[in-house]
Amino acid sequence: MAVKIRLKRMGKIRAPFYRIVVADSRKKRDGAVIEEIGKYHPTENPSLIEVESERAQYWLRVGAQPTEQVAALLKVTGDWATFKGEGDAAGSMKGAEAKKSAEELIADADKAAAESRETAQKAKSADEAKSAESAEIAPGSEEAPAEGETTEDAVAAATDEA
């Protein structure tokens, strides 16, 4: 009996995930299997690869042939190097980034909101200062103060009229 280590497709359309299985090579892709030895989720970021190393080593030792895809996964996890007796069996697999807790996410959102409020207040005070400067009447303009009247008196009169 020719035994293969291959992928068994599961999941929905456009949302696949796979199980790494040991099966008779004459069986259907998703048919009966001898043993399930791992999982592969390619749609996650980074991809999830879980292999029961002891069982994979056993099946490789007794002659099960991995498909190209499974061989690539075993190289990533380091199981292939272990089987071949090569030096570095660590593999090149990188783990997923640690997810932030709900409290950390809330604290980050509060911090961002406070920063945006501060920025808005600074912009508002700058706009108020600019409008106050433009409200002052410049000498030589059409509404120049009368003789004997100061600029402050003209501004006060203009604000009283408004």
mmCIF file of C-alpha atoms in Angstrom:
data_model
loop_
_atom_site.group_PDB
_atom_site.id
_atom_site.type_symbol
_atom_site.label_atom_id
_atom_site.label_comp_id
_atom_site.label_asym_id
_atom_site.label_seq_id
_atom_site.Cartn_x
_atom_site.Cartn_y
_atom_site.Cartn_z
ATOM 1 C CA MET A 1 0.000 0.000 0.000
ATOM 2 C CA ALA A 2 1.412 3.398 -1.023
ATOM 3 C CA VAL A 3 0.957 5.858 1.833
ATOM 4 C CA LYS A 4 1.041 9.619 1.285
ATOM 5 C CA ILE A 5 1.099 12.561 3.654
ATOM 6 C CA ARG A 6 -1.137 15.112 1.987
ATOM 7 C CA LEU A 7 -3.626 17.908 2.490
ATOM 8 C CA LYS A 8 -7.345 17.293 2.965
ATOM 9 C CA ARG A 9 -9.336 20.375 1.940
ATOM 10 C CA MET A 10 -12.058 21.627 4.226
ATOM 11 C CA GLY A 11 -13.906 24.884 4.795
ATOM 12 C CA LYS A 12 -16.129 26.932 2.530
ATOM 13 C CA ILE A 13 -15.769 28.252 -0.982
ATOM 14 C CA ARG A 14 -12.997 30.903 -1.020
ATOM 15 C CA ALA A 15 -12.313 30.194 2.674
ATOM 16 C CA PRO A 16 -10.278 27.004 2.655
ATOM 17 C CA PHE A 17 -8.383 25.347 5.436
ATOM 18 C CA TYR A 18 -6.612 22.059 5.313
ATOM 19 C CA ARG A 19 -5.829 19.095 7.514
ATOM 20 C CA ILE A 20 -2.505 17.360 7.083
ATOM 21 C CA VAL A 21 -3.405 13.690 6.835
ATOM 22 C CA VAL A 22 -1.825 10.314 6.188
ATOM 23 C CA ALA A 23 -3.863 8.409 3.588
ATOM 24 C CA ASP A 24 -3.674 5.627 1.037
ATOM 25 C CA SER A 25 -2.624 7.227 -2.248
ATOM 26 C CA ARG A 26 -5.480 5.456 -4.073
ATOM 27 C CA LYS A 27 -8.178 7.152 -1.988
ATOM 28 C CA LYS A 28 -9.945 10.399 -2.903
ATOM 29 C CA ARG A 29 -8.421 13.708 -1.828
ATOM 30 C CA ASP A 30 -11.052 14.245 0.859
ATOM 31 C CA GLY A 31 -11.806 10.558 1.371
ATOM 32 C CA ALA A 32 -10.920 8.125 4.134
ATOM 33 C CA VAL A 33 -7.659 8.773 5.964
ATOM 34 C CA ILE A 34 -5.407 6.679 8.156
ATOM 35 C CA GLU A 35 -4.479 9.463 10.562
ATOM 36 C CA GLU A 36 -4.766 13.223 10.893
ATOM 37 C CA ILE A 37 -1.444 14.772 11.962
ATOM 38 C CA GLY A 38 -1.893 18.526 11.613
ATOM 39 C CA LYS A 39 -3.682 21.657 10.396
ATOM 40 C CA TYR A 40 -2.912 24.339 7.836
ATOM 41 C CA HIS A 41 -4.891 27.600 7.575
ATOM 42 C CA PRO A 42 -3.447 29.640 4.677
ATOM 43 C CA THR A 43 -5.923 32.525 4.916
ATOM 44 C CA GLU A 44 -4.800 33.657 8.372
ATOM 45 C CA ASN A 45 -2.032 36.218 8.671
ATOM 46 C CA PRO A 46 0.514 34.725 9.243
ATOM 47 C CA SER A 47 -0.615 31.295 8.079
ATOM 48 C CA LEU A 48 -1.370 28.804 10.838
ATOM 49 C CA ILE A 49 0.655 25.608 10.566
ATOM 50 C CA GLU A 50 0.312 22.994 13.302
ATOM 51 C CA VAL A 51 1.972 19.596 12.903
ATOM 52 C CA GLU A 52 2.189 16.816 15.460
ATOM 53 C CA SER A 53 5.929 16.388 15.073
ATOM 54 C CA GLU A 54 6.180 12.922 16.625
ATOM 55 C CA ARG A 55 3.522 11.460 14.341
ATOM 56 C CA ALA A 56 4.983 13.152 11.254
ATOM 57 C CA GLN A 57 8.416 11.731 12.092
ATOM 58 C CA TYR A 58 6.938 8.264 12.571
ATOM 59 C CA TRP A 59 5.146 8.276 9.212
ATOM 60 C CA LEU A 60 8.216 9.621 7.409
ATOM 61 C CA ARG A 61 10.366 6.875 9.008
ATOM 62 C CA VAL A 62 8.024 4.075 7.913
ATOM 63 C CA GLY A 63 8.069 5.343 4.309
ATOM 64 C CA ALA A 64 5.094 7.658 3.849
ATOM 65 C CA GLN A 65 5.816 10.101 1.006
ATOM 66 C CA PRO A 66 4.788 13.757 1.532
ATOM 67 C CA THR A 67 3.286 15.678 -1.369
ATOM 68 C CA GLU A 68 5.103 18.810 -2.552
ATOM 69 C CA GLN A 69 2.821 21.070 -0.543
ATOM 70 C CA VAL A 70 3.192 19.045 2.650
ATOM 71 C CA ALA A 71 6.966 18.802 2.170
ATOM 72 C CA ALA A 72 7.096 22.609 1.997
ATOM 73 C CA LEU A 73 5.049 22.862 5.207
ATOM 74 C CA LEU A 74 7.301 20.344 6.955
ATOM 75 C CA LYS A 75 10.344 22.403 5.929
ATOM 76 C CA VAL A 76 8.754 25.531 7.399
ATOM 77 C CA THR A 77 8.021 23.808 10.711
ATOM 78 C CA GLY A 78 11.460 22.173 10.832
ATOM 79 C CA ASP A 79 10.164 18.592 10.803
ATOM 80 C CA TRP A 80 11.747 17.813 7.437
ATOM 81 C CA ALA A 81 15.222 18.863 8.662
ATOM 82 C CA THR A 82 14.739 16.692 11.747
ATOM 83 C CA PHE A 83 13.806 13.725 9.585
ATOM 84 C CA LYS A 84 16.792 14.229 7.270
ATOM 85 C CA GLY A 85 19.144 14.695 10.244
ATOM 86 C CA GLU A 86 20.245 18.166 9.183
ATOM 87 C CA GLY A 87 21.664 20.603 11.726
ATOM 88 C CA ASP A 88 19.036 23.367 12.058
ATOM 89 C CA ALA A 89 15.696 21.807 12.909
ATOM 90 C CA ALA A 90 14.128 25.060 14.128
ATOM 91 C CA GLY A 91 12.480 25.885 10.789
ATOM 92 C CA SER A 92 11.578 29.302 9.469
ATOM 93 C CA MET A 93 8.115 29.529 10.957
ATOM 94 C CA LYS A 94 7.222 32.831 12.567
ATOM 95 C CA GLY A 95 4.508 33.085 15.143
ATOM 96 C CA ALA A 96 1.483 35.313 15.066
ATOM 97 C CA GLU A 97 1.686 38.703 16.715
ATOM 98 C CA ALA A 98 0.185 38.797 20.166
ATOM 99 C CA LYS A 99 -3.300 40.237 20.087
ATOM 100 C CA LYS A 100 -4.003 43.215 22.327
ATOM 101 C CA SER A 101 -6.478 42.791 25.135
ATOM 102 C CA ALA A 102 -9.715 44.738 25.227
ATOM 103 C CA GLU A 103 -8.356 47.045 27.931
ATOM 104 C CA GLU A 104 -5.307 47.908 25.818
ATOM 105 C CA LEU A 105 -7.470 48.621 22.775
ATOM 106 C CA ILE A 106 -9.739 50.893 24.822
ATOM 107 C CA ALA A 107 -6.749 52.723 26.308
ATOM 108 C CA ASP A 108 -5.295 53.269 22.825
ATOM 109 C CA ALA A 109 -8.629 54.602 21.560
ATOM 110 C CA ASP A 110 -8.932 56.973 24.544
ATOM 111 C CA LYS A 111 -5.414 58.244 23.965
ATOM 112 C CA ALA A 112 -6.100 58.882 20.272
ATOM 113 C CA ALA A 113 -9.356 60.679 21.114
ATOM 114 C CA ALA A 114 -7.616 62.909 23.674
ATOM 115 C CA GLU A 115 -4.915 63.807 21.146
ATOM 116 C CA SER A 116 -7.518 64.700 18.529
ATOM 117 C CA ARG A 117 -9.388 66.876 21.073
ATOM 118 C CA GLU A 118 -6.171 68.712 21.930
ATOM 119 C CA THR A 119 -5.438 69.280 18.247
ATOM 120 C CA ALA A 120 -8.977 70.568 17.679
ATOM 121 C CA GLN A 121 -8.704 72.959 20.649
ATOM 122 C CA LYS A 122 -5.375 74.311 19.390
ATOM 123 C CA ALA A 123 -6.853 74.859 15.935
ATOM 124 C CA LYS A 124 -9.914 76.554 17.434
ATOM 125 C CA SER A 125 -7.819 78.919 19.563
ATOM 126 C CA ALA A 126 -5.648 79.726 16.532
ATOM 127 C CA ASP A 127 -8.784 80.515 14.494
ATOM 128 C CA GLU A 128 -10.106 82.736 17.296
ATOM 129 C CA ALA A 129 -6.816 84.625 17.471
ATOM 130 C CA LYS A 130 -6.816 85.077 13.703
ATOM 131 C CA SER A 131 -10.411 86.346 13.699
ATOM 132 C CA ALA A 132 -9.613 88.755 16.559
ATOM 133 C CA GLU A 133 -6.717 90.184 14.554
ATOM 134 C CA SER A 134 -8.894 90.614 11.475
ATOM 135 C CA ALA A 135 -11.599 92.288 13.587
ATOM 136 C CA GLU A 136 -9.256 95.139 14.423
ATOM 137 C CA ILE A 137 -9.621 97.948 11.950
ATOM 138 C CA ALA A 138 -6.463 98.743 10.065
ATOM 139 C CA PRO A 139 -5.493 102.403 9.507
ATOM 140 C CA GLY A 140 -6.279 103.652 6.012
ATOM 141 C CA SER A 141 -9.315 101.418 5.617
ATOM 142 C CA GLU A 142 -12.802 102.665 4.788
ATOM 143 C CA GLU A 143 -13.884 102.676 8.427
ATOM 144 C CA ALA A 144 -10.979 104.692 9.739
ATOM 145 C CA PRO A 145 -11.529 106.199 13.170
ATOM 146 C CA ALA A 146 -12.611 109.806 13.283
ATOM 147 C CA GLU A 147 -10.272 112.484 14.514
ATOM 148 C CA GLY A 148 -9.635 112.224 18.209
ATOM 149 C CA GLU A 149 -10.968 108.658 18.306
ATOM 150 C CA THR A 150 -8.580 105.791 19.004
ATOM 151 C CA THR A 151 -8.551 102.406 17.353
ATOM 152 C CA GLU A 152 -9.951 100.738 20.497
ATOM 153 C CA ASP A 153 -12.906 103.169 20.469
ATOM 154 C CA ALA A 154 -13.581 102.330 16.800
ATOM 155 C CA VAL A 155 -13.487 98.577 17.566
ATOM 156 C CA ALA A 156 -15.848 99.027 20.492
ATOM 157 C CA ALA A 157 -18.217 101.031 18.344
ATOM 158 C CA ALA A 158 -18.110 98.385 15.591
ATOM 159 C CA THR A 159 -18.903 95.621 18.065
ATOM 160 C CA ASP A 160 -21.768 97.639 19.578
ATOM 161 C CA GLU A 161 -23.285 98.023 16.129
ATOM 162 C CA ALA A 162 -23.098 94.297 15.518
#
